[in-house]
CSV table of C-alpha atoms in Angstrom, one decimal:
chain,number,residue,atom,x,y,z
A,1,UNK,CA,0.0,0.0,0.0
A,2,UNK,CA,2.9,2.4,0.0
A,3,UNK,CA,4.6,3.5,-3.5
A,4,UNK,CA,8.1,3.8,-2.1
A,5,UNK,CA,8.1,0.1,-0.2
A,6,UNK,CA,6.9,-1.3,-3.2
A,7,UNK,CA,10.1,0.2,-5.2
A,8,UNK,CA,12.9,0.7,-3.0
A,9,UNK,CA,12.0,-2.1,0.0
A,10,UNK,CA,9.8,-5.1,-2.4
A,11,UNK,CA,12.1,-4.0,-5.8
A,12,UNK,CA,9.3,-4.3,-7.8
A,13,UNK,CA,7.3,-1.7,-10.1
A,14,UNK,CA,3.8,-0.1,-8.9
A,15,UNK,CA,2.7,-1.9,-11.9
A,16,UNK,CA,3.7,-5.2,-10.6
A,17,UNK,CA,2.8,-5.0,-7.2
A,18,UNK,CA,-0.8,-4.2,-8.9
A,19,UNK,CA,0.1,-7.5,-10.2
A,20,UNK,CA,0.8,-9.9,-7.3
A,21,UNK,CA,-2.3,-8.6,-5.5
A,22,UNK,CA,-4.7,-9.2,-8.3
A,23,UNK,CA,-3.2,-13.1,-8.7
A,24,UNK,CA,-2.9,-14.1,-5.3
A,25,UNK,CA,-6.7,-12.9,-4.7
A,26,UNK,CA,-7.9,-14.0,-7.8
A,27,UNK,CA,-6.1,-17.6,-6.8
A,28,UNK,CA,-7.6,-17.7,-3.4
A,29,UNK,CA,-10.7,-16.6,-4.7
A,30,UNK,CA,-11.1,-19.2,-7.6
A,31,UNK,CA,-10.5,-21.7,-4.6
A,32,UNK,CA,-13.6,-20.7,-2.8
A,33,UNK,CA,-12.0,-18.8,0.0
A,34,UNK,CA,-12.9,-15.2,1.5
A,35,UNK,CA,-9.8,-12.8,1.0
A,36,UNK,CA,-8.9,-10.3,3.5
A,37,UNK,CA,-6.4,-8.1,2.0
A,38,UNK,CA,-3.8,-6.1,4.8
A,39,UNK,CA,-2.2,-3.2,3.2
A,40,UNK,CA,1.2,-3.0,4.8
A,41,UNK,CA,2.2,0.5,5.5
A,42,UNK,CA,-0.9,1.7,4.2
A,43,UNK,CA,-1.4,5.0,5.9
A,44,UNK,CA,1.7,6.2,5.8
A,45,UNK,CA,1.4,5.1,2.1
A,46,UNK,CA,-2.0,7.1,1.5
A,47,UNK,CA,0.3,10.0,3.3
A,48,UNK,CA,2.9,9.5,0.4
A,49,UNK,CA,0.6,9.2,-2.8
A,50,UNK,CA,-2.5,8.4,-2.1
A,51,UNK,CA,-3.8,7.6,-5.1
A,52,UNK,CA,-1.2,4.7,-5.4
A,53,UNK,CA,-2.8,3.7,-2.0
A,54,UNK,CA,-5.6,3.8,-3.9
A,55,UNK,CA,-4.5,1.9,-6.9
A,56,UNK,CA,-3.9,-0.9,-4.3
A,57,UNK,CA,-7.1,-0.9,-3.1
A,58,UNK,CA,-8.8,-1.4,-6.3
A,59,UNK,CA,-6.7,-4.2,-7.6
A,60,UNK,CA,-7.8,-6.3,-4.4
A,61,UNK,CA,-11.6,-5.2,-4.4
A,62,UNK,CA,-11.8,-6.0,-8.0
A,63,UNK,CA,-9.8,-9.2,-7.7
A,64,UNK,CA,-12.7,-10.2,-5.2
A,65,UNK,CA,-11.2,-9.2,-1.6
A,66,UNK,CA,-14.4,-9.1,0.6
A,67,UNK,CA,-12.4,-6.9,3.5
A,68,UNK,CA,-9.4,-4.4,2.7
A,69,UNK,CA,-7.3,-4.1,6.0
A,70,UNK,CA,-5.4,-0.5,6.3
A,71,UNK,CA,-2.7,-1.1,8.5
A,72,UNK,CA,-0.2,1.3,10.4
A,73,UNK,CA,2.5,-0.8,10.4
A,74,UNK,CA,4.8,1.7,12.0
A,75,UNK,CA,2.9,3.0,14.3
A,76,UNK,CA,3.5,6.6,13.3
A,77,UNK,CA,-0.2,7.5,12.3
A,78,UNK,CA,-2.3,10.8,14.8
A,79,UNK,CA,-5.6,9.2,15.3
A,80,UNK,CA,-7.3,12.2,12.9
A,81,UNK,CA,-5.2,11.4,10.4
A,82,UNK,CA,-6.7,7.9,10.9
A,83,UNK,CA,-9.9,9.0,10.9
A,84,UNK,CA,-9.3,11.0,7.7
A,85,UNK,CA,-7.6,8.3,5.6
A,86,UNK,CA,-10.5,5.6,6.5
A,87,UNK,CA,-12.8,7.7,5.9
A,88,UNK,CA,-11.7,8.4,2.1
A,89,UNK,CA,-11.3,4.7,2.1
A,90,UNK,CA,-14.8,3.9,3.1
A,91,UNK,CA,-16.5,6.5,0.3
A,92,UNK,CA,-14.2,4.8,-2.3
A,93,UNK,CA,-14.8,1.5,-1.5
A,94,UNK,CA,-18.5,0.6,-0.3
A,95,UNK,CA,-19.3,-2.4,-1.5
A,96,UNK,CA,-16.2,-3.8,1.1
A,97,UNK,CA,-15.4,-4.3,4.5
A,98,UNK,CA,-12.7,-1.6,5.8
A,99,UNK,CA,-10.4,-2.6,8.3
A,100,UNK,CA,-7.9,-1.2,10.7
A,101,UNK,CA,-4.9,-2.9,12.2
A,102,UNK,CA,-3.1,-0.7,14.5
A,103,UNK,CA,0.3,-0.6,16.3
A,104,UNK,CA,1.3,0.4,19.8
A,105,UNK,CA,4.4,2.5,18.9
A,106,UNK,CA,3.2,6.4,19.9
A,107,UNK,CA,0.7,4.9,22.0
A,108,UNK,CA,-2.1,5.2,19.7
A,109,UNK,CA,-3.0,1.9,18.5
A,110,UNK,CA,-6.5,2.0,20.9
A,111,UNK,CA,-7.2,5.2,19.5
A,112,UNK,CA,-6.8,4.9,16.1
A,113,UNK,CA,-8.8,1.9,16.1
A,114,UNK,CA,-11.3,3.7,17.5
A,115,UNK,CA,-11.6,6.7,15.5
A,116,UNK,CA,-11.3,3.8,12.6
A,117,UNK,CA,-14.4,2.6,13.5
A,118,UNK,CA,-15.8,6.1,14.0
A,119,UNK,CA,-14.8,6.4,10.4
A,120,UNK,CA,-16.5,3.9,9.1
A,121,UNK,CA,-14.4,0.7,9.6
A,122,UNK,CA,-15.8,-2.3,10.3
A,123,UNK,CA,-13.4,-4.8,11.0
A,124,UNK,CA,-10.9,-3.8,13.6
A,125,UNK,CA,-7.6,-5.6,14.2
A,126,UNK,CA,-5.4,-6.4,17.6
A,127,UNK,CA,-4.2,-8.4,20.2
A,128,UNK,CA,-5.5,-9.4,24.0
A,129,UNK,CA,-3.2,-7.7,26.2
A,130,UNK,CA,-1.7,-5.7,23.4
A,131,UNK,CA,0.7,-8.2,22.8
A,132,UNK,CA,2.9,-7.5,19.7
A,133,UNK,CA,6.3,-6.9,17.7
A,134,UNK,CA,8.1,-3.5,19.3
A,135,UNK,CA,5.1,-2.0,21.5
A,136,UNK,CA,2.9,-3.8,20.6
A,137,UNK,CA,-0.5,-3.9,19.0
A,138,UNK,CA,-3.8,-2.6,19.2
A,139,UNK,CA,-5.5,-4.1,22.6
A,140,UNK,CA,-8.5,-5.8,22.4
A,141,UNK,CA,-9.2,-5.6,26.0
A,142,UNK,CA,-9.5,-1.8,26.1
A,143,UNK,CA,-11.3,-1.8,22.2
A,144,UNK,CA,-14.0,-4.0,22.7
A,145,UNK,CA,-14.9,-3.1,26.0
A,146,UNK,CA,-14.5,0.5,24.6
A,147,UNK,CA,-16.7,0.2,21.7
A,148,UNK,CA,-19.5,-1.4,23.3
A,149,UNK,CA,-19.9,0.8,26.5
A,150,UNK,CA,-18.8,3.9,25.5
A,151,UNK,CA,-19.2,4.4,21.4
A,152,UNK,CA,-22.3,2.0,21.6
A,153,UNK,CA,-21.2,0.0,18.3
A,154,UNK,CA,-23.4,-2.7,17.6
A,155,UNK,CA,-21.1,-5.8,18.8
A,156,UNK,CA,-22.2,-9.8,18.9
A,157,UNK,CA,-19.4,-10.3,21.2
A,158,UNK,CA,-21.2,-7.6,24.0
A,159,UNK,CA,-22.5,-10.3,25.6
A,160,UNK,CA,-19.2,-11.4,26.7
A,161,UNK,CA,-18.0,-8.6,28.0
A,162,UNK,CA,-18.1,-10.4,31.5
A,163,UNK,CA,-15.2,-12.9,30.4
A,164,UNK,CA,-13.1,-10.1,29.0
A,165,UNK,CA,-10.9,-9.6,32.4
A,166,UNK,CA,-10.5,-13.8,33.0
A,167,UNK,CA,-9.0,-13.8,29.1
A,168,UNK,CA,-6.5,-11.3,29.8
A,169,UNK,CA,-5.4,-13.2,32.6
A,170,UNK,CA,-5.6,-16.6,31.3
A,171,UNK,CA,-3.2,-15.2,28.1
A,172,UNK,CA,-0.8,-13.6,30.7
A,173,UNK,CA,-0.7,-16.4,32.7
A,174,UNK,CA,-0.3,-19.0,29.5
A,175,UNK,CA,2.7,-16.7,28.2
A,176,UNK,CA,4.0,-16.5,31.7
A,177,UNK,CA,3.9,-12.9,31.6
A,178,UNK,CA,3.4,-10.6,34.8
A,179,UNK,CA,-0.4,-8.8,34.4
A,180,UNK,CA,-0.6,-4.9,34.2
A,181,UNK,CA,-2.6,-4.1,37.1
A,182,UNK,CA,-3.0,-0.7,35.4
A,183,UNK,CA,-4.6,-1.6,32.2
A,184,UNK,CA,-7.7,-0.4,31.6
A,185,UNK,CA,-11.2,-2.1,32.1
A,186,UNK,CA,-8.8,-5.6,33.1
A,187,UNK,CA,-6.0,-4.6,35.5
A,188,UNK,CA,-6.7,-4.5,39.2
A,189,UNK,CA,-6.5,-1.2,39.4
A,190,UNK,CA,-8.7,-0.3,36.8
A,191,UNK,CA,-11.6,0.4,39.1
A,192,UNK,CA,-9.3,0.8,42.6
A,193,UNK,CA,-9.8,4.0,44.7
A,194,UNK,CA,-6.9,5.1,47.4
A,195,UNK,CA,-7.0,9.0,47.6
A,196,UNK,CA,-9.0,10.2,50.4
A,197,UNK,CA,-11.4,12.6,48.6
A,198,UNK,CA,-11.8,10.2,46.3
A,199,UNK,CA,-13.2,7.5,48.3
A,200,UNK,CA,-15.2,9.9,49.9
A,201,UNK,CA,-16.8,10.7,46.9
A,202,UNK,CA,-17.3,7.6,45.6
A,203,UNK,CA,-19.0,6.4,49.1
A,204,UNK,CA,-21.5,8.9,47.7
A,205,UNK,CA,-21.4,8.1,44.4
A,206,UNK,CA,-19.8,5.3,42.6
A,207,UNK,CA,-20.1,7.6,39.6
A,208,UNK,CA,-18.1,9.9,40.7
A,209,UNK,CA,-14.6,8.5,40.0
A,210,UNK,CA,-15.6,5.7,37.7
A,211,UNK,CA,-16.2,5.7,33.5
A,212,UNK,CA,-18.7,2.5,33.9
A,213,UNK,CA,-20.2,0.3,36.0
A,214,UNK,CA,-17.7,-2.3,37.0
A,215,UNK,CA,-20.4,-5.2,37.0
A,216,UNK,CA,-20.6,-5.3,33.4
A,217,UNK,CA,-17.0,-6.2,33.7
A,218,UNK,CA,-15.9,-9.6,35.5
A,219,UNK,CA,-15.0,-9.6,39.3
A,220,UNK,CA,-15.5,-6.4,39.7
């Protein structure tokens, strides 16, 4: 998805980087599978030429991709600029699903898959826990939890939510990895109160000092 890659990084033309996506969706296509294109470096690509970008996009709608995946695979991306780029995507491209697949590496990768979604994106990307190359990727258990409480996106997984703090743990535990007690919606701090005139408010009010109800979370 990015002009300059494709040159100096793949060695190939734009022409036949057009090329390999066509055949390898046509392929898997003609084999009766559902192709989900991710477009490496593809906002930092639109960001370059967009209408290579673009180009790229086509090529794998046309070729029969049912989902095109933009992907910030540096990590360098401000969520508006996000929420720009998908946006154009979206308009150009209705007849697909638009994806987002985010990495960790300014501390965006929640964020931009969230104003993603805002965008129009309907397939988002990530990780439980986070976990991922560098700083990791977007995490699942501050999206999801995220998008159905607070953005109110129409979710089949909402029902779940009240697993969502066992599964972090479980995939901690399984990769022998110390939890964050400060993650959001999971850690064990998420919804913990110390400061005096905060625990005095929140004797009056749970509201006071917390984003959501903690029930609709597990052991909480």
């Amino acid at each position: 998805g990015h002009s300059w890659q494709v040159t100096d990084i793949l060695r190939a033309t734009h022409q036949e980087n057009l090329a390999m996506i066509r055949d390898t969706v046509s392929y898997l296509t003609s084999k009766g599978l559902r192709v989900m294109v991710d477009l490496e470096h593809a906002f930092d690509g639109f960001k370059h030429d967009s209408a290579y970008t673009l180009d790229c996009c086509e090529a794998a709608v046309n070729s029969g991709a049912c989902a095109i995946v933009l992907c910030d695979t540096n990590g360098g991306t401000m969520p508006w600029e996000v929420e720009e780029i998908t946006k154009q995507v979206v308009e150009n491209f209705e007849s697909v699903t638009v994806g987002i697949h985010a990495h960790n590496d300014c501390g965006m990768a929640v964020a931009n898959s969230v104003m993603a979604n805002k965008a129009g994106a309907g397939l988002v990307q990530g990780t439980i826990n986070g976990i991922g190359e560098r700083t990791g990727n977007a995490d699942l258990c501050s999206i999801v939890p995220s998008l159905a409480l607070h953005v109110e996106t129409k979710m089949g997984c909402r029902d779940n939510l009240s697993s969502i703090s066992s599964l972090s743990r479980f995939v901690d535990e399984t990769l022998n990895r110390s939890p964050n007690n400060a993650a959001p919606f999971v850690g064990r701090s998420a919804f913990a109160h110390k400061g005096g005139l905060h625990v005095a408010a929140m004797e009056r009010s749970p509201l006071s000092y917390q984003h959501i109800d903690p029930s609709e979370l597990s052991g909480r």
